[in-house]
Tab-separated table of C-alpha atoms and ligand atoms in Angstrom:
chain	number	residue	atom	x	y	z
A	7	MET	CA	0.036	0.026	0.038
A	8	ILE	CA	2.904	2.372	0.854
A	9	ARG	CA	6.454	1.661	-0.993
A	10	PHE	CA	9.650	3.501	-0.436
A	11	GLU	CA	12.219	3.167	-3.035
A	12	GLN	CA	15.686	4.362	-1.974
A	13	VAL	CA	13.918	7.475	-0.690
A	14	SER	CA	16.304	10.642	0.207
A	15	LYS	CA	15.995	13.890	1.712
A	16	ARG	CA	18.537	16.411	2.186
A	17	TYR	CA	17.713	19.391	3.833
A	18	PRO	CA	18.674	23.040	2.152
A	19	ASP	CA	21.290	23.161	4.710
A	20	GLY	CA	22.895	19.699	3.917
A	21	THR	CA	21.443	17.635	6.805
A	22	MET	CA	20.777	14.395	5.473
A	23	ALA	CA	17.487	13.531	7.103
A	24	VAL	CA	16.767	9.934	5.704
A	25	ASP	CA	19.218	8.032	3.673
A	26	GLU	CA	18.033	5.785	0.964
A	27	LEU	CA	15.145	4.418	2.769
A	28	SER	CA	13.446	1.186	1.273
A	29	PHE	CA	10.510	-0.537	2.894
A	30	GLU	CA	7.080	-1.332	2.455
A	31	VAL	CA	3.738	-1.274	4.289
A	32	GLY	CA	1.001	-3.701	3.405
A	33	GLU	CA	-2.811	-2.768	3.131
A	34	GLY	CA	-4.309	-2.796	6.663
A	35	GLU	CA	-0.981	-3.181	8.371
A	36	LEU	CA	0.253	-0.915	11.070
A	37	VAL	CA	3.937	0.043	10.994
A	38	THR	CA	5.537	1.825	13.660
A	39	LEU	CA	8.578	3.892	13.040
A	40	VAL	CA	10.502	4.218	16.292
A	41	GLY	CA	13.787	5.703	16.861
A	42	PRO	CA	15.580	8.770	18.843
A	43	SER	CA	14.555	12.339	17.898
A	44	GLY	CA	16.349	13.628	14.883
A	45	CYS	CA	16.802	10.092	13.371
A	46	GLY	CA	14.470	11.397	10.288
A	47	LYS	CA	10.987	9.751	11.302
A	48	THR	CA	8.914	12.863	10.897
A	49	THR	CA	10.616	13.611	7.490
A	50	THR	CA	9.710	10.004	6.178
A	51	MET	CA	6.041	10.506	7.344
A	52	MET	CA	5.895	14.008	5.922
A	53	MET	CA	7.160	12.822	2.518
A	54	VAL	CA	4.264	10.150	2.445
A	55	ASN	CA	1.479	13.199	2.231
A	56	ARG	CA	4.046	15.704	0.223
A	57	LEU	CA	4.251	18.189	2.717
A	58	ILE	CA	7.875	17.755	2.180
A	59	GLU	CA	9.184	16.305	-1.275
A	60	PRO	CA	12.124	13.976	-1.458
A	61	THR	CA	15.563	14.876	-2.920
A	62	ALA	CA	15.994	11.236	-4.483
A	63	GLY	CA	13.999	8.016	-4.733
A	64	ARG	CA	10.273	7.109	-5.486
A	65	ILE	CA	7.249	6.998	-3.055
A	66	PHE	CA	4.259	4.537	-4.116
A	67	VAL	CA	1.046	5.191	-2.370
A	68	ASN	CA	-1.820	2.088	-3.608
A	69	GLY	CA	0.264	1.928	-6.789
A	70	GLU	CA	0.847	5.140	-7.748
A	71	ASN	CA	3.772	7.432	-7.634
A	72	ILE	CA	3.085	10.199	-5.512
A	73	ALA	CA	4.762	12.570	-7.340
A	74	ASP	CA	2.570	12.307	-10.360
A	75	VAL	CA	-0.744	12.993	-7.810
A	76	ASP	CA	-2.121	16.294	-6.800
A	77	PRO	CA	-0.859	16.740	-3.099
A	78	VAL	CA	-4.277	18.148	-2.439
A	79	ARG	CA	-6.162	15.157	-3.881
A	80	LEU	CA	-3.593	12.871	-2.224
A	81	ARG	CA	-4.045	14.527	1.128
A	82	ARG	CA	-7.169	13.496	1.130
A	83	ARG	CA	-6.794	10.124	0.790
A	84	ILE	CA	-4.442	10.207	4.073
A	85	GLY	CA	-5.310	10.749	7.356
A	86	TYR	CA	-3.174	13.059	9.334
A	87	VAL	CA	-2.353	12.939	13.151
A	88	ILE	CA	-0.113	14.958	15.017
A	89	GLN	CA	0.700	15.385	18.770
A	90	GLN	CA	-0.190	18.974	18.701
A	91	VAL	CA	-3.615	17.988	17.434
A	92	GLY	CA	-4.070	21.276	15.964
A	93	LEU	CA	-8.051	21.384	16.389
A	94	PHE	CA	-9.440	24.649	15.428
A	95	PRO	CA	-10.607	26.521	18.706
A	96	HIS	CA	-13.443	28.490	17.329
A	97	ARG	CA	-14.984	25.518	16.055
A	98	THR	CA	-17.067	22.809	18.283
A	99	VAL	CA	-15.812	19.050	18.266
A	100	LEU	CA	-18.271	18.254	16.084
A	101	ASP	CA	-17.401	20.644	13.223
A	102	ASN	CA	-13.875	19.993	13.707
A	103	THR	CA	-14.384	16.117	13.021
A	104	ALA	CA	-16.366	17.178	10.206
A	105	THR	CA	-13.739	19.369	8.765
A	106	VAL	CA	-12.419	17.242	5.678
A	107	PRO	CA	-16.115	15.706	4.575
A	108	ALA	CA	-16.934	19.518	4.599
A	109	LEU	CA	-13.875	20.202	2.724
A	110	ILE	CA	-14.586	17.709	-0.133
A	111	GLY	CA	-18.010	19.181	-0.468
A	112	TRP	CA	-20.231	16.201	1.242
A	113	LYS	CA	-23.573	17.932	2.514
A	114	LYS	CA	-23.644	19.562	6.222
A	115	ALA	CA	-25.875	16.739	7.155
A	116	LYS	CA	-24.258	14.271	6.168
A	117	ALA	CA	-20.652	15.365	7.293
A	118	ARG	CA	-22.064	15.888	10.877
A	119	ALA	CA	-23.554	12.349	11.135
A	120	ARG	CA	-20.334	10.918	9.884
A	121	ALA	CA	-18.363	12.958	12.300
A	122	ALA	CA	-21.031	11.955	15.170
A	123	GLU	CA	-20.289	7.994	14.287
A	124	LEU	CA	-16.392	8.728	14.487
A	125	LEU	CA	-16.467	10.732	17.952
A	126	ASP	CA	-18.727	7.511	18.964
A	127	LEU	CA	-15.644	5.435	17.516
A	128	VAL	CA	-13.079	7.362	19.473
A	129	GLY	CA	-14.936	6.719	22.545
A	130	LEU	CA	-16.383	10.255	22.889
A	131	ASP	CA	-20.359	10.540	23.071
A	132	PRO	CA	-21.295	12.862	20.341
A	133	LYS	CA	-24.143	14.422	22.314
A	134	MET	CA	-22.143	15.012	25.300
A	135	TYR	CA	-18.859	16.476	23.441
A	136	GLY	CA	-19.789	17.163	19.856
A	137	SER	CA	-20.838	20.866	20.809
A	138	ARG	CA	-17.991	21.463	23.303
A	139	TYR	CA	-15.186	23.536	21.946
A	140	PRO	CA	-11.343	22.099	21.901
A	141	GLU	CA	-10.160	24.210	25.133
A	142	GLN	CA	-13.373	22.441	27.099
A	143	LEU	CA	-11.668	19.092	26.446
A	144	SER	CA	-8.713	17.254	28.126
A	145	GLY	CA	-5.522	16.418	26.408
A	146	GLY	CA	-6.646	12.949	26.139
A	147	GLN	CA	-9.829	13.787	24.513
A	148	ARG	CA	-8.536	16.316	22.147
A	149	GLN	CA	-6.110	13.340	20.997
A	150	ARG	CA	-9.195	11.456	20.491
A	151	VAL	CA	-10.691	14.159	18.314
A	152	GLY	CA	-7.536	14.648	16.359
A	153	VAL	CA	-8.054	10.763	15.599
A	154	ALA	CA	-11.635	10.972	14.647
A	155	ARG	CA	-10.970	14.003	12.580
A	156	ALA	CA	-8.543	12.101	10.425
A	157	LEU	CA	-10.506	9.256	9.880
A	158	ALA	CA	-13.556	11.354	8.794
A	159	ALA	CA	-13.037	10.904	5.036
A	160	ASP	CA	-12.190	7.380	5.448
A	161	PRO	CA	-9.058	7.686	4.216
A	162	PRO	CA	-7.329	4.111	3.144
A	163	VAL	CA	-4.036	5.291	4.649
A	164	LEU	CA	-3.434	7.029	8.340
A	165	LEU	CA	-0.329	8.839	9.204
A	166	MET	CA	0.229	9.532	12.775
A	167	ASP	CA	3.038	11.436	14.231
A	168	GLU	CA	3.357	10.995	18.106
A	169	PRO	CA	-0.351	10.871	18.520
A	170	PHE	CA	-0.161	9.855	21.888
A	171	GLY	CA	2.665	11.738	22.999
A	172	ALA	CA	1.205	14.845	24.893
A	173	VAL	CA	-0.787	12.933	27.698
A	174	ASP	CA	0.316	11.337	30.760
A	175	PRO	CA	1.103	7.435	30.594
A	176	VAL	CA	-2.245	6.007	31.979
A	177	VAL	CA	-4.491	8.061	29.511
A	178	ARG	CA	-1.800	7.153	26.717
A	179	GLU	CA	-2.162	3.205	27.616
A	180	GLN	CA	-6.081	3.866	26.927
A	181	LEU	CA	-5.608	5.462	23.918
A	182	GLN	CA	-3.525	2.883	22.880
A	183	ASP	CA	-5.846	0.382	23.608
A	184	GLU	CA	-8.794	2.356	22.040
A	185	PHE	CA	-6.652	2.655	19.003
A	186	LEU	CA	-6.101	-0.822	18.575
A	187	ARG	CA	-9.321	-1.835	19.113
A	188	MET	CA	-10.559	0.880	16.306
A	189	GLN	CA	-7.838	-0.467	13.976
A	190	ALA	CA	-9.010	-3.952	14.523
A	191	ALA	CA	-12.535	-2.640	12.974
A	192	VAL	CA	-11.173	-0.040	10.409
A	193	ARG	CA	-7.921	-1.868	9.237
A	194	LYS	CA	-6.237	1.352	7.716
A	195	THR	CA	-2.847	1.509	6.587
A	196	VAL	CA	-0.900	3.129	9.318
A	197	LEU	CA	2.464	4.645	9.628
A	198	LEU	CA	2.872	5.616	13.450
A	199	VAL	CA	6.068	7.679	14.704
A	200	THR	CA	6.901	7.209	17.808
A	201	HIS	CA	10.012	7.661	19.929
A	202	ASP	CA	9.021	4.998	22.335
A	203	ILE	CA	10.099	1.546	22.259
A	204	GLU	CA	7.214	0.362	24.096
A	205	GLU	CA	4.291	1.947	22.397
A	206	ALA	CA	6.072	0.844	19.180
A	207	VAL	CA	5.855	-2.856	20.354
A	208	ARG	CA	2.680	-2.665	21.657
A	209	LEU	CA	0.890	-0.993	18.617
A	210	GLY	CA	2.855	-2.379	15.386
A	211	ASP	CA	2.290	-5.310	13.424
A	212	ARG	CA	5.677	-4.343	12.378
A	213	ILE	CA	8.181	-1.731	13.321
A	214	ALA	CA	10.810	-0.067	11.758
A	215	VAL	CA	13.881	0.932	14.094
A	216	TYR	CA	15.528	4.113	13.161
A	217	GLY	CA	19.353	4.619	13.284
A	218	GLN	CA	20.331	8.116	11.913
A	219	GLY	CA	18.390	8.317	8.649
A	220	ARG	CA	18.343	5.100	8.202
A	221	ILE	CA	16.316	1.807	8.872
A	222	GLU	CA	18.663	-0.648	11.156
A	223	GLN	CA	15.628	-3.291	11.336
A	224	PHE	CA	11.942	-3.874	9.995
A	225	ASP	CA	10.568	-6.607	11.486
A	226	THR	CA	7.728	-8.055	13.987
A	227	PRO	CA	7.879	-6.920	17.616
A	228	GLY	CA	8.741	-10.419	18.725
A	229	ALA	CA	11.737	-10.276	16.311
A	230	VAL	CA	13.125	-7.102	17.104
A	231	LEU	CA	12.844	-7.762	20.732
A	232	GLY	CA	13.972	-11.520	20.691
A	233	THR	CA	17.072	-11.239	17.798
A	234	PRO	CA	17.702	-7.515	17.308
A	235	ALA	CA	19.770	-7.088	14.062
A	236	THR	CA	22.249	-4.904	14.882
A	237	PRO	CA	24.130	-3.760	18.732
A	238	TYR	CA	22.500	-0.353	17.937
A	239	VAL	CA	18.807	-2.129	17.865
A	240	ALA	CA	19.897	-4.108	21.041
A	241	GLY	CA	20.874	-1.226	22.834
A	242	PHE	CA	17.771	0.754	21.639
A	243	VAL	CA	15.000	-1.599	22.617
A	244	GLY	CA	16.903	-2.033	26.095
A	245	ALA	CA	18.324	-4.843	28.467
A	246	ASP	CA	14.819	-5.794	29.783
A	247	ARG	CA	14.077	-6.674	26.217
A	248	GLY	CA	13.191	-10.190	27.296
A	249	LEU	CA	10.394	-8.536	29.475
A	250	LYS	CA	9.414	-6.409	26.971
A	251	ARG	CA	9.148	-9.579	24.645
A	252	LEU	CA	6.732	-10.976	27.229
A	253	SER	CA	3.956	-8.677	25.985
A	254	VAL	CA	4.361	-9.607	22.231
A	255	THR	CA	4.190	-13.621	22.963
A	256	GLU	CA	0.957	-15.443	23.305
A	257	ILE	CA	0.303	-18.304	25.300
A	258	LEU	CA	-0.217	-21.159	22.989
A	259	PRO	CA	-1.939	-24.463	24.193
A	260	ASP	CA	1.081	-26.237	23.474
A	261	ASP	CA	3.175	-24.491	26.102
A	262	LEU	CA	0.750	-25.794	28.892
A	263	GLU	CA	1.455	-28.504	31.383
A	264	GLN	CA	-1.527	-30.889	32.235
A	265	PRO	CA	-1.751	-31.398	35.995
A	266	THR	CA	-4.089	-33.613	37.615
A	267	VAL	CA	-7.403	-33.315	37.113
A	268	VAL	CA	-10.246	-34.196	39.487
A	269	ARG	CA	-13.747	-33.495	39.365
A	270	LEU	CA	-16.197	-31.526	41.113
A	271	ASP	CA	-18.644	-34.303	42.232
A	272	GLU	CA	-16.237	-36.847	42.664
A	273	SER	CA	-15.460	-38.410	46.093
A	274	ALA	CA	-12.416	-36.778	48.171
A	275	ALA	CA	-11.217	-40.848	48.855
A	276	HIS	CA	-11.283	-41.177	45.095
A	277	ALA	CA	-9.278	-37.818	44.658
A	278	ALA	CA	-6.711	-38.580	47.202
A	279	ALA	CA	-6.033	-41.669	45.706
A	280	ARG	CA	-5.380	-40.494	42.303
A	281	LEU	CA	-3.398	-37.646	43.217
A	282	ARG	CA	-1.414	-40.004	45.315
A	283	GLU	CA	-0.795	-42.005	42.412
A	284	GLU	CA	0.280	-39.449	40.422
A	285	ASP	CA	2.519	-38.089	42.914
A	286	ALA	CA	0.448	-34.616	42.938
A	287	ARG	CA	0.220	-31.954	45.562
A	288	TRP	CA	-2.688	-30.950	44.183
A	289	GLY	CA	-5.160	-31.220	41.252
A	290	VAL	CA	-7.282	-28.839	39.230
A	291	VAL	CA	-11.034	-29.144	39.845
A	292	LEU	CA	-13.146	-29.095	36.734
A	293	ASP	CA	-17.041	-29.542	36.449
A	294	ALA	CA	-18.890	-31.742	34.101
A	295	ASP	CA	-18.812	-29.594	31.575
A	296	GLY	CA	-14.725	-29.452	31.771
A	297	ASP	CA	-15.038	-25.962	33.002
A	298	LEU	CA	-12.612	-24.746	35.642
A	299	HIS	CA	-13.862	-24.543	38.824
A	300	GLY	CA	-10.711	-24.337	41.315
A	301	TRP	CA	-8.358	-26.429	42.797
A	302	VAL	CA	-7.738	-28.492	45.547
A	303	GLY	CA	-4.940	-30.145	47.851
A	304	ILE	CA	-3.960	-33.763	48.555
A	305	ASP	CA	-4.138	-33.051	52.100
A	306	GLU	CA	-7.641	-31.514	52.112
A	307	VAL	CA	-8.967	-34.505	50.465
A	308	ALA	CA	-7.031	-37.269	52.498
A	309	LEU	CA	-8.298	-35.569	55.313
A	310	ALA	CA	-11.890	-35.395	54.389
A	311	GLY	CA	-12.975	-38.402	55.741
A	312	GLU	CA	-15.793	-40.966	54.485
A	313	GLY	CA	-18.459	-39.573	52.133
A	314	GLY	CA	-16.558	-36.322	51.592
A	315	LYS	CA	-16.820	-34.772	48.217
A	316	VAL	CA	-14.348	-32.652	45.887
A	317	GLY	CA	-17.308	-29.836	45.682
A	318	ASP	CA	-16.970	-29.231	49.411
A	319	LEU	CA	-13.427	-28.798	49.698
A	320	ALA	CA	-12.305	-26.921	46.561
A	321	HIS	CA	-11.058	-23.405	46.272
A	322	ARG	CA	-11.866	-21.224	43.701
A	323	MET	CA	-9.401	-20.317	41.293
A	324	ARG	CA	-8.859	-16.722	40.253
A	325	ALA	CA	-5.544	-17.084	38.677
A	326	TRP	CA	-6.457	-17.954	35.148
A	327	VAL	CA	-5.985	-16.059	31.762
A	328	PRO	CA	-7.340	-16.799	28.255
A	329	VAL	CA	-5.546	-18.843	25.560
A	330	GLY	CA	-3.782	-16.512	23.188
A	331	ALA	CA	-3.146	-13.656	26.155
A	332	PRO	CA	0.189	-12.727	25.997
A	333	LEU	CA	2.705	-14.152	28.576
A	334	LYS	CA	3.077	-11.150	30.255
A	335	GLN	CA	-0.605	-11.231	31.212
A	336	ALA	CA	0.115	-14.819	32.982
A	337	PHE	CA	3.328	-13.562	34.683
A	338	GLY	CA	1.211	-10.697	35.968
A	339	VAL	CA	-1.729	-12.742	37.232
A	340	MET	CA	0.860	-15.286	38.902
A	341	LEU	CA	2.076	-12.554	40.888
A	342	GLN	CA	-1.320	-10.739	41.435
A	343	HIS	CA	-2.713	-14.108	43.265
A	344	ASP	CA	0.904	-15.421	44.437
A	345	ALA	CA	0.307	-18.373	42.693
A	346	GLY	CA	2.608	-20.773	41.537
A	347	TRP	CA	0.525	-21.439	38.132
A	348	VAL	CA	-1.932	-20.066	36.387
A	349	ALA	CA	-5.045	-21.917	34.419
A	350	VAL	CA	-5.575	-21.101	31.167
A	351	LEU	CA	-8.916	-21.188	29.619
A	352	ASP	CA	-10.661	-21.118	26.254
A	353	GLY	CA	-13.750	-19.648	27.177
A	354	ALA	CA	-14.532	-21.268	30.458
A	355	ARG	CA	-12.867	-24.813	28.977
A	356	PHE	CA	-9.837	-25.636	31.024
A	357	LEU	CA	-6.388	-26.020	28.350
A	358	GLY	CA	-3.879	-26.608	31.091
A	359	VAL	CA	-1.617	-24.654	33.286
A	360	LEU	CA	1.147	-22.661	32.759
A	361	THR	CA	3.960	-22.641	35.248
A	362	PRO	CA	7.198	-20.492	35.645
A	363	ALA	CA	9.201	-23.017	34.115
A	364	LYS	CA	6.790	-23.537	31.000
A	365	LEU	CA	6.502	-19.428	30.711
A	366	HIS	CA	10.269	-19.414	30.390
A	367	GLU	CA	10.296	-22.418	28.032
A	368	ALA	CA	7.614	-20.768	25.676
A	369	LEU	CA	9.779	-17.575	25.750
A	370	ARG	CA	12.436	-19.340	24.657
A	371	ARG	CA	10.712	-21.267	21.866
A	372	SER	CA	9.757	-18.126	20.431
A	373	VAL	CA	12.936	-16.376	20.526
A	374	ASP	CA	14.616	-19.413	18.686
A	375	ALA	CA	11.471	-19.700	16.487
A	376	ASP	CA	12.322	-16.190	15.015
A	377	ALA	CA	15.592	-16.622	14.822
A	378	GLN	CA	15.136	-19.755	12.783
A	379	GLY	CA	12.428	-18.391	10.670
A	380	VAL	CA	9.870	-20.970	12.139
A	381	ALA	CA	6.696	-21.755	13.711
A	382	ARG	CA	7.071	-22.059	17.398
A	383	ASP	CA	6.108	-25.568	17.694
A	384	GLN	CA	8.932	-26.746	15.120
A	385	VAL	CA	11.754	-25.631	17.425
A	386	GLU	CA	13.632	-27.997	19.429
A	387	PHE	CA	16.140	-27.474	21.939
A	388	ASP	CA	17.066	-29.921	24.713
A	389	SER	CA	16.847	-28.334	28.013
A	390	VAL	CA	16.184	-24.968	28.406
A	391	ALA	CA	18.320	-24.737	31.837
A	392	ASP	CA	21.484	-24.845	29.438
A	393	ALA	CA	20.416	-21.751	27.487
B	109	ADP	N1	13.254	21.974	7.497
B	109	ADP	C1	14.499	21.313	8.068
B	109	ADP	N2	15.665	22.151	7.675
B	109	ADP	C2	16.908	21.401	8.219
B	109	ADP	N3	17.042	20.188	8.878
B	109	ADP	C3	15.740	19.770	9.365
B	109	ADP	C4	14.745	20.385	8.872
B	109	ADP	N4	13.465	19.222	9.260
B	109	ADP	C5	14.321	18.585	9.804
B	109	ADP	N5	15.337	18.660	9.792
B	109	ADP	C6	16.639	17.805	10.406
B	109	ADP	O1	16.437	16.462	10.140
B	109	ADP	C7	16.573	15.409	10.892
B	109	ADP	C8	15.299	14.383	11.063
B	109	ADP	O2	14.685	15.287	11.421
B	109	ADP	P1	13.058	14.811	11.831
B	109	ADP	O3	12.757	13.965	10.633
B	109	ADP	O4	12.381	15.791	12.290
B	109	ADP	O5	13.343	13.655	12.766
B	109	ADP	P2	12.299	12.688	14.223
B	109	ADP	O6	11.209	12.710	13.506
B	109	ADP	O7	12.890	11.342	14.032
B	109	ADP	O8	12.703	13.461	15.376
B	109	ADP	C9	17.021	16.441	12.052
B	109	ADP	O9	18.681	16.391	12.033
B	109	ADP	C10	16.532	17.207	11.873
B	109	ADP	O10	17.379	18.416	12.464
B	110	MG	MG1	9.560	13.973	14.645
């Protein structure tokens, strides 16, 4: 959808802002451009909508060389969100959002209806906020209006330059989450600039890590964190990249351990015998449908005596995560409940448990899978301990 072919930009004072940049962004893909200040991210972005012209190379949007496209027409197909937001102070939120549709000649009623729909999409009730002025909004709300406005004419491409940079970390995470939810629905082709590696990893389908005017690595978040291409990238993503990687590595059914399972309606004596047989100190308790109920310790069932039922002894289990959740979430739940393992569920159905050892193994496996270019379940290694 967006293709850079050996694009360079030298400013009149001689600054080489980007140097022979080549990359491609697929349709519906969200690519984050990340790097320190001054490395050429904004320059890259502004060449896409021709606010800056390259000095060499070619840029294609949707197959068209943009040098041949009228800039005004080009910009109508490209939404643009910037940190300073740039809302018109004397126009209401609704009219700000309707700016582009109005510009391209939509009827007022249609433009406003569309604006209301988009405010809703970015989490602002149009009835409540539509008639306010920008100064009557919080920073986070203004950012949301900026995003709504950029989407108003339904452009296939969205450029976002540090869109969540001006808000505090908590609001920032909210905006990121909302944006991801929205992007899952609208599937725009997005280039998003940030200097924050956490944000880049969280949002990007792929990340371009910038050095000075060049891309040092262009890959998935997992690959960038797991196998940095150069020492520069390794330094940029940080010594805690293993931890960051926890947040981009999903829990797969293969990662799970299968503990002893006992049934809710089983007798305590029977459960105790089976736990002893399997040398287990506790068992996971499931109901008749295979849904997670909780867990029970061997001492509890062993001491219950004649007539005791697992159902009367079991503890409810709150340490659980859905399959497909990031490893980081499982780790967080483990810490929160001070649990030695967490149950992994598909809906309510119990799939298995994730232990710290299994969590480490899953992380190792995903790093190796990226390095070898194979799927995670194809990775073989003898022992996690000698890694
Ligand atoms: N209009 C300009 N004239 C001269 N140099 C510029 C201009 N705009 C940006 N630069 C320089 O180009 C380099 C890249 O800038 P920019 O693309 O804004 O980086 P980033 O967005 O990554 O912080 C920097 O060294 C910056 O000082
Ligand atoms: Mg910039």
